[in-house]
CSV table of C-alpha atoms and ligand atoms in Angstrom, one decimal:
chain,number,residue,atom,x,y,z
T,150,UNK,CA,0.0,0.0,0.0
T,151,UNK,CA,1.2,3.5,-0.8
T,152,UNK,CA,2.4,5.3,2.3
T,153,UNK,CA,0.5,8.5,3.4
T,154,UNK,CA,2.8,10.0,6.0
T,155,UNK,CA,6.4,10.0,7.0
T,156,UNK,CA,8.4,10.2,10.3
T,157,UNK,CA,10.9,13.0,10.4
T,158,UNK,CA,13.3,14.3,13.1
T,159,UNK,CA,12.6,18.0,13.6
T,160,UNK,CA,15.2,20.4,15.1
T,161,UNK,CA,13.2,23.1,16.9
T,162,UNK,CA,16.2,25.0,18.4
T,163,UNK,CA,19.8,24.6,19.4
T,164,UNK,CA,20.3,21.0,20.8
T,165,UNK,CA,16.6,20.3,20.6
T,166,UNK,CA,15.2,17.6,18.4
T,167,UNK,CA,11.9,15.6,18.3
T,168,UNK,CA,10.2,13.0,16.1
T,169,UNK,CA,7.1,14.2,14.2
T,170,UNK,CA,4.8,12.8,11.5
T,171,UNK,CA,4.2,14.7,8.3
T,172,UNK,CA,1.7,13.9,5.5
T,173,UNK,CA,3.3,13.0,2.2
T,174,UNK,CA,2.8,15.8,-0.4
T,175,UNK,CA,1.2,15.4,-3.8
T,176,UNK,CA,3.9,15.3,-6.5
T,177,UNK,CA,3.4,17.4,-9.6
T,178,UNK,CA,4.9,17.0,-13.1
T,179,UNK,CA,8.3,18.5,-12.0
T,180,UNK,CA,8.9,17.1,-8.5
T,181,UNK,CA,9.4,13.8,-6.7
T,182,UNK,CA,9.4,11.9,-3.5
T,183,UNK,CA,12.4,10.0,-2.2
T,184,UNK,CA,12.3,7.0,0.2
T,185,UNK,CA,15.5,7.6,2.3
T,186,UNK,CA,17.8,4.6,2.6
T,187,UNK,CA,20.6,6.4,4.4
T,188,UNK,CA,21.6,9.9,5.3
T,189,UNK,CA,25.3,10.7,6.0
T,190,UNK,CA,26.2,12.5,9.3
T,191,UNK,CA,28.5,15.4,8.6
T,192,UNK,CA,30.6,17.7,10.7
T,193,UNK,CA,28.2,20.5,9.7
T,194,UNK,CA,25.3,18.5,11.2
T,195,UNK,CA,27.0,19.0,14.6
T,196,UNK,CA,27.2,22.8,13.9
T,197,UNK,CA,23.6,22.9,12.8
T,198,UNK,CA,22.6,20.9,16.0
T,199,UNK,CA,24.5,23.3,18.2
T,200,UNK,CA,22.9,26.3,16.6
T,201,UNK,CA,26.2,27.7,15.1
T,202,UNK,CA,25.1,27.3,11.5
T,203,UNK,CA,22.5,29.9,10.5
T,204,UNK,CA,19.7,27.6,9.6
T,205,UNK,CA,16.1,28.6,10.0
T,206,UNK,CA,14.1,26.4,12.5
T,207,UNK,CA,12.1,24.3,13.0
T,208,UNK,CA,13.7,22.3,10.3
T,209,UNK,CA,14.3,18.7,9.3
T,210,UNK,CA,18.1,18.2,9.2
T,211,UNK,CA,20.0,15.8,6.9
T,212,UNK,CA,21.7,17.1,3.8
T,213,UNK,CA,23.4,13.9,2.6
T,214,UNK,CA,20.5,11.9,1.3
T,215,UNK,CA,20.6,8.5,-0.5
T,216,UNK,CA,17.3,6.8,-1.4
T,217,UNK,CA,14.9,5.2,-3.8
T,218,UNK,CA,12.5,7.2,-6.0
T,219,UNK,CA,9.1,6.5,-4.6
T,220,UNK,CA,7.1,8.9,-6.8
T,221,UNK,CA,8.1,11.2,-9.6
T,222,UNK,CA,6.4,13.5,-12.1
T,223,UNK,CA,6.7,12.6,-15.7
T,224,UNK,CA,8.6,15.8,-16.6
T,225,UNK,CA,11.0,15.3,-13.7
T,226,UNK,CA,11.6,11.7,-14.7
T,227,UNK,CA,12.6,12.8,-18.1
T,228,UNK,CA,14.8,15.7,-17.0
T,229,UNK,CA,16.6,13.7,-14.3
T,230,UNK,CA,16.8,10.5,-16.3
T,231,UNK,CA,15.5,8.4,-13.5
T,232,UNK,CA,12.2,6.6,-12.6
T,233,UNK,CA,10.3,5.0,-9.7
T,234,UNK,CA,12.5,2.4,-8.1
T,235,UNK,CA,15.8,3.9,-9.1
T,236,UNK,CA,18.4,4.6,-6.4
T,237,UNK,CA,19.8,8.2,-6.4
T,238,UNK,CA,22.3,10.3,-4.5
T,239,UNK,CA,20.9,13.8,-3.9
T,240,UNK,CA,23.0,16.9,-3.9
T,241,UNK,CA,22.6,19.1,-0.8
T,242,UNK,CA,22.0,22.5,-2.5
T,243,UNK,CA,18.9,23.4,-4.5
T,244,UNK,CA,20.0,26.1,-6.9
T,245,UNK,CA,17.6,28.5,-8.7
T,246,UNK,CA,19.0,27.6,-12.1
T,247,UNK,CA,18.6,31.1,-13.5
T,248,UNK,CA,20.8,33.7,-11.6
T,249,UNK,CA,24.2,34.8,-12.8
T,250,UNK,CA,26.0,32.3,-10.5
T,251,UNK,CA,23.9,29.4,-11.7
T,252,UNK,CA,24.3,30.4,-15.4
T,253,UNK,CA,28.0,30.9,-14.8
T,254,UNK,CA,28.3,27.3,-13.5
T,255,UNK,CA,28.8,28.3,-9.9
T,256,UNK,CA,25.4,27.1,-8.6
T,257,UNK,CA,26.9,26.2,-5.2
T,258,UNK,CA,27.0,29.9,-4.3
T,259,UNK,CA,23.5,30.6,-5.7
T,260,UNK,CA,21.6,32.8,-3.2
T,261,UNK,CA,18.5,33.5,-5.3
T,262,UNK,CA,16.2,31.4,-3.1
T,263,UNK,CA,17.8,32.4,0.2
T,264,UNK,CA,21.2,32.5,1.8
T,265,UNK,CA,21.5,28.7,2.2
T,266,UNK,CA,18.8,26.9,0.2
T,267,UNK,CA,18.9,23.1,0.1
T,268,UNK,CA,18.0,19.8,1.7
T,269,UNK,CA,18.1,20.3,5.5
T,270,UNK,CA,18.1,24.1,5.3
T,271,UNK,CA,14.5,24.9,4.4
T,272,UNK,CA,12.2,25.2,7.5
T,273,UNK,CA,9.1,23.0,7.8
T,274,UNK,CA,6.9,26.2,7.5
T,275,UNK,CA,7.8,26.2,3.8
T,276,UNK,CA,5.6,23.7,2.0
T,277,UNK,CA,5.8,20.7,1.7
T,278,UNK,CA,7.9,20.7,5.0
T,279,UNK,CA,9.9,17.5,4.3
T,280,UNK,CA,13.1,19.0,3.0
T,281,UNK,CA,15.6,17.1,5.1
T,282,UNK,CA,16.8,13.5,5.1
T,283,UNK,CA,16.5,12.7,8.8
T,284,UNK,CA,13.2,11.1,7.7
T,285,UNK,CA,11.6,8.1,6.0
T,286,UNK,CA,10.7,10.2,3.0
T,287,UNK,CA,12.0,13.5,1.6
T,288,UNK,CA,10.6,15.9,-1.0
T,289,UNK,CA,12.5,16.4,-4.3
T,290,UNK,CA,12.1,19.9,-5.6
T,291,UNK,CA,12.1,20.6,-9.3
T,292,UNK,CA,15.6,22.0,-8.9
T,293,UNK,CA,17.0,19.3,-6.7
T,294,UNK,CA,19.9,17.6,-8.4
T,295,UNK,CA,20.0,13.8,-8.3
T,296,UNK,CA,22.6,11.2,-9.5
T,297,UNK,CA,21.8,7.6,-10.2
T,298,UNK,CA,23.9,5.2,-8.2
T,299,UNK,CA,24.2,1.4,-8.3
T,300,UNK,CA,21.7,-0.6,-6.1
T,301,UNK,CA,24.3,-3.3,-5.7
T,302,UNK,CA,26.2,-1.2,-3.1
T,303,UNK,CA,25.2,-1.3,0.6
T,304,UNK,CA,23.5,2.0,1.6
T,305,UNK,CA,26.2,2.9,4.1
T,306,UNK,CA,28.8,2.6,1.3
T,307,UNK,CA,26.7,4.4,-1.4
T,308,UNK,CA,26.0,7.3,0.9
T,309,UNK,CA,29.7,8.1,1.0
T,310,UNK,CA,29.2,9.9,-2.3
T,311,UNK,CA,28.9,13.0,-0.2
T,312,UNK,CA,32.2,13.1,1.7
T,313,UNK,CA,34.0,11.6,-1.2
T,314,UNK,CA,32.5,14.2,-3.5
T,315,UNK,CA,34.0,16.9,-1.2
T,316,UNK,CA,37.4,15.1,-1.4
T,317,UNK,CA,37.3,15.4,-5.2
T,318,UNK,CA,36.2,19.0,-5.3
T,319,UNK,CA,38.4,20.3,-2.5
T,320,UNK,CA,41.3,18.0,-2.9
T,321,UNK,CA,41.5,17.9,-6.7
T,322,UNK,CA,39.2,20.2,-8.7
T,323,UNK,CA,39.8,23.5,-7.0
T,324,UNK,CA,43.6,23.2,-6.5
T,325,UNK,CA,44.0,21.3,-9.9
T,326,UNK,CA,46.0,18.5,-8.2
T,327,UNK,CA,47.8,16.3,-10.6
T,328,UNK,CA,50.9,14.1,-11.2
T,329,UNK,CA,54.0,15.5,-9.6
T,330,UNK,CA,52.2,17.4,-6.9
T,331,UNK,CA,53.0,17.0,-3.2
T,332,UNK,CA,49.8,17.3,-1.3
T,333,UNK,CA,49.5,18.3,2.4
T,334,UNK,CA,46.2,17.5,4.0
T,335,UNK,CA,45.6,19.3,7.3
T,336,UNK,CA,43.1,17.3,9.4
T,337,UNK,CA,42.4,13.5,9.1
T,338,UNK,CA,38.6,13.6,9.5
T,339,UNK,CA,36.1,12.3,7.0
T,340,UNK,CA,36.9,15.1,4.6
T,341,UNK,CA,40.7,14.8,5.1
T,342,UNK,CA,40.6,11.1,4.4
T,343,UNK,CA,38.4,11.5,1.3
T,344,UNK,CA,40.8,14.2,0.1
T,345,UNK,CA,43.6,11.6,0.4
T,346,UNK,CA,41.6,9.2,-1.8
T,347,UNK,CA,40.8,11.8,-4.4
T,348,UNK,CA,44.4,13.2,-4.5
T,349,UNK,CA,45.7,9.6,-4.9
T,350,UNK,CA,43.2,9.0,-7.7
T,351,UNK,CA,44.3,12.2,-9.4
T,352,UNK,CA,47.9,10.9,-9.5
T,353,UNK,CA,49.4,13.1,-6.8
T,354,UNK,CA,53.1,12.3,-6.1
T,355,UNK,CA,53.4,12.4,-2.3
T,356,UNK,CA,50.5,12.8,0.2
T,357,UNK,CA,51.1,14.0,3.8
T,358,UNK,CA,48.3,14.1,6.4
T,359,UNK,CA,48.4,16.0,9.7
T,360,UNK,CA,46.4,15.5,12.8
T,361,UNK,CA,46.5,15.3,16.6
T,362,UNK,CA,47.8,12.5,18.9
T,363,UNK,CA,44.1,11.5,19.4
T,364,UNK,CA,43.8,10.9,15.6
T,365,UNK,CA,46.0,7.8,15.7
T,366,UNK,CA,43.2,5.6,14.4
T,367,UNK,CA,42.5,8.0,11.5
T,368,UNK,CA,46.2,8.0,10.6
T,369,UNK,CA,46.0,4.2,10.3
T,370,UNK,CA,43.2,4.7,7.7
T,371,UNK,CA,45.1,7.3,5.8
T,372,UNK,CA,47.9,5.0,4.6
T,373,UNK,CA,45.8,2.4,2.8
T,374,UNK,CA,43.8,5.3,1.2
T,375,UNK,CA,47.0,6.6,-0.3
T,376,UNK,CA,48.9,8.7,2.2
T,377,UNK,CA,52.7,8.4,2.3
T,378,UNK,CA,53.3,10.2,5.6
T,379,UNK,CA,51.4,11.3,8.6
T,380,UNK,CA,52.4,14.1,11.0
T,381,UNK,CA,51.2,14.3,14.6
T,382,UNK,CA,51.4,18.1,15.1
T,383,UNK,CA,51.4,17.7,18.9
T,384,UNK,CA,54.6,15.6,18.7
T,385,UNK,CA,56.4,17.1,15.7
T,386,UNK,CA,57.1,20.5,14.3
T,387,UNK,CA,54.8,20.5,11.3
T,388,UNK,CA,56.7,23.2,9.3
T,389,UNK,CA,60.1,21.5,9.8
T,390,UNK,CA,58.7,18.0,9.1
T,391,UNK,CA,56.9,19.1,5.9
T,392,UNK,CA,60.2,20.6,4.6
T,393,UNK,CA,62.1,17.5,5.5
T,394,UNK,CA,59.6,15.3,3.6
T,395,UNK,CA,59.7,17.6,0.5
T,396,UNK,CA,63.5,18.1,0.2
T,397,UNK,CA,63.0,21.6,1.5
T,398,UNK,CA,60.4,22.7,-1.2
T,399,UNK,CA,57.2,22.6,0.8
T,400,UNK,CA,53.8,21.3,-0.5
T,401,UNK,CA,52.4,22.2,-3.9
T,402,UNK,CA,48.9,21.7,-2.8
T,403,UNK,CA,47.5,22.2,0.8
T,404,UNK,CA,44.0,21.2,1.8
T,405,UNK,CA,43.0,22.7,5.1
T,406,UNK,CA,40.1,20.7,6.6
T,407,UNK,CA,40.7,20.9,10.3
T,408,UNK,CA,37.7,21.9,12.3
T,409,UNK,CA,37.6,25.0,14.6
T,410,UNK,CA,41.3,25.5,14.9
T,411,UNK,CA,42.6,28.6,13.0
T,412,UNK,CA,46.3,27.9,13.6
T,413,UNK,CA,46.7,25.5,10.7
T,414,UNK,CA,45.8,28.3,8.3
T,415,UNK,CA,48.9,30.2,9.4
T,416,UNK,CA,51.0,27.0,9.3
T,417,UNK,CA,49.8,26.4,5.7
T,418,UNK,CA,51.5,29.6,4.5
T,419,UNK,CA,54.8,28.3,5.9
T,420,UNK,CA,54.4,24.7,4.6
T,421,UNK,CA,53.5,25.8,1.0
T,422,UNK,CA,56.0,25.6,-1.8
T,423,UNK,CA,56.5,28.6,-4.1
T,424,UNK,CA,53.3,29.0,-6.3
T,425,UNK,CA,51.6,26.6,-3.9
T,426,UNK,CA,47.8,26.3,-4.0
T,427,UNK,CA,46.0,26.4,-0.6
T,428,UNK,CA,42.4,25.3,-0.3
T,429,UNK,CA,40.6,26.4,2.9
T,430,UNK,CA,37.5,24.3,3.6
T,431,UNK,CA,37.5,23.9,7.4
T,432,UNK,CA,35.4,26.5,9.2
T,433,UNK,CA,36.8,28.1,12.4
T,434,UNK,CA,33.7,29.5,14.2
T,435,UNK,CA,34.6,33.0,12.8
T,436,UNK,CA,37.9,33.0,14.8
T,437,UNK,CA,40.8,35.1,13.5
T,438,UNK,CA,44.0,33.4,12.4
T,439,UNK,CA,47.0,34.3,14.8
T,440,UNK,CA,50.4,34.7,13.2
T,441,UNK,CA,49.0,35.1,9.7
T,442,UNK,CA,51.9,36.5,7.7
T,443,UNK,CA,50.6,37.8,4.4
T,444,UNK,CA,54.1,38.5,3.2
T,445,UNK,CA,54.5,34.8,2.6
T,446,UNK,CA,51.6,34.9,0.1
T,447,UNK,CA,53.4,37.7,-1.8
T,448,UNK,CA,56.9,36.2,-1.6
T,449,UNK,CA,55.8,32.7,-2.7
T,450,UNK,CA,53.0,33.8,-5.0
T,451,UNK,CA,50.6,31.6,-3.2
T,452,UNK,CA,47.1,31.0,-4.3
T,453,UNK,CA,44.5,30.8,-1.4
T,454,UNK,CA,41.0,29.5,-2.3
T,455,UNK,CA,37.9,28.9,-0.3
T,456,UNK,CA,35.7,25.8,-0.9
T,457,UNK,CA,32.0,25.7,-0.1
T,458,UNK,CA,30.1,22.6,-0.8
T,459,UNK,CA,30.4,20.2,-3.7
T,460,UNK,CA,29.2,20.4,-7.3
T,461,UNK,CA,28.1,17.7,-9.8
T,462,UNK,CA,31.6,17.0,-11.2
T,463,UNK,CA,32.9,16.0,-7.7
T,464,UNK,CA,29.8,13.9,-6.9
T,465,UNK,CA,30.1,12.1,-10.3
T,466,UNK,CA,33.8,11.3,-9.7
T,467,UNK,CA,32.9,10.0,-6.2
T,468,UNK,CA,30.1,7.8,-7.5
T,469,UNK,CA,32.4,6.3,-10.2
T,470,UNK,CA,35.1,5.5,-7.6
T,471,UNK,CA,32.6,4.0,-5.2
T,472,UNK,CA,31.1,1.8,-7.9
T,473,UNK,CA,34.5,0.7,-9.1
T,474,UNK,CA,35.2,-0.7,-5.6
T,475,UNK,CA,38.9,0.0,-5.9
T,476,UNK,CA,39.4,1.7,-2.5
T,477,UNK,CA,38.5,0.0,0.9
T,478,UNK,CA,36.1,2.8,1.8
T,479,UNK,CA,34.1,0.8,4.3
T,480,UNK,CA,37.2,0.8,6.5
T,481,UNK,CA,36.2,4.4,7.2
T,482,UNK,CA,32.6,3.6,8.2
T,483,UNK,CA,32.1,3.3,11.9
T,484,UNK,CA,28.4,3.6,12.8
T,485,UNK,CA,24.8,3.1,11.7
T,486,UNK,CA,22.0,4.8,13.7
T,487,UNK,CA,18.2,4.5,13.4
T,488,UNK,CA,16.2,7.7,13.1
T,489,UNK,CA,15.3,7.6,16.8
T,490,UNK,CA,19.0,8.1,17.6
T,491,UNK,CA,19.7,11.1,15.4
T,492,UNK,CA,21.0,13.1,18.4
T,493,UNK,CA,23.3,10.3,19.6
T,494,UNK,CA,24.6,10.1,16.0
T,495,UNK,CA,25.6,13.7,16.0
T,496,UNK,CA,27.0,13.6,19.5
T,497,UNK,CA,29.1,10.5,18.5
T,498,UNK,CA,30.5,12.3,15.5
T,499,UNK,CA,31.4,15.4,17.5
T,500,UNK,CA,33.1,13.3,20.2
T,501,UNK,CA,30.5,14.0,22.9
T,502,UNK,CA,29.5,10.4,23.3
T,503,UNK,CA,31.6,8.7,26.0
T,504,UNK,CA,34.1,6.1,24.7
T,505,UNK,CA,32.9,6.3,21.1
T,506,UNK,CA,34.8,7.7,18.2
T,507,UNK,CA,33.3,8.1,14.7
T,508,UNK,CA,34.8,8.7,11.3
T,509,UNK,CA,32.0,8.1,8.9
T,510,UNK,CA,28.5,7.3,10.2
T,511,UNK,CA,25.0,7.5,8.8
T,512,UNK,CA,21.3,7.3,9.7
T,513,UNK,CA,19.4,4.3,8.4
T,514,UNK,CA,15.8,5.2,8.8
T,515,UNK,CA,14.3,1.7,8.7
T,516,UNK,CA,17.0,0.2,10.9
T,517,UNK,CA,15.5,-1.8,13.7
T,518,UNK,CA,16.7,-0.7,17.2
X,82,LIG,ZN1,27.7,17.3,4.8
X,83,LIG,ZN1,20.9,30.6,-8.9
């Protein structure tokens, strides 16, 4: 029988979540309805949960959706090239499709429908309410972007399209990483590790990953994913060590994906080779960077670039790599949680849950407790 309503986790305020039921909306010619199989838990979910991310509430979180098309309009089916029963990965952002940024190919910075318009960022007061993937079902807007992905993969593996897409866009596309490049990845979390995988796939020469003493387990993952060296910045002098490992040259490409700590941004300038490219993707809670010496940017002709979100090219590279099965991605997967444990899932990722440490985790809505 066709379902009539969906469960969804609603965030009503900072650190406040509750389960509610919503009626399933009617689908017109251009929209669709997704049955969620899995939703990735992301570092920014923790920021949204804490109220640091400027998201209007009440809202259904969950911006890394993987699912099966339950209903779809004829025109949407044609435009998206998918039909009922197909598995799709859904992009977070829902662009307007018409503004200067969208037309110019930079739809990830589209602001035409609001400052941050996408799955998990539209409040339930905007019809049809079910915009986020912490739910059994999610609405697909006419401008949602979907990518078909193999049904042979487990949901927890397929849902890695999102962090791996970030690895490709931040670690390869933006800095144009290629053969011969030495790549320094600052921060060994989900995004750092997927940047290792992407840089390795792009043919990088040497890959170095930095982290803290408590990141020992993540360092162990970095090696089979393609890292040549790891640096514990609490035990070693990062600038000295990077120069030792690069015959005094420094790194050609630096991906800064550490969370909340601004210091690595200053270190990056010292660690970069001349004409190095530095991508900054880790947010720092609006903290200023101490010891930021801009003369290094001038003297070495450094290029510093920000990275916000992922676009289709990165997602497609990620999906191809996941489907190829050439990298042991599941080694990174640590937890599945049912919908009822969404808060625990976030707390586990952010390190608040006693004795648990998470690298990649996801919600599986129909998982039995
Ligand atoms: Zn995310
Ligand atoms: Zn736009």
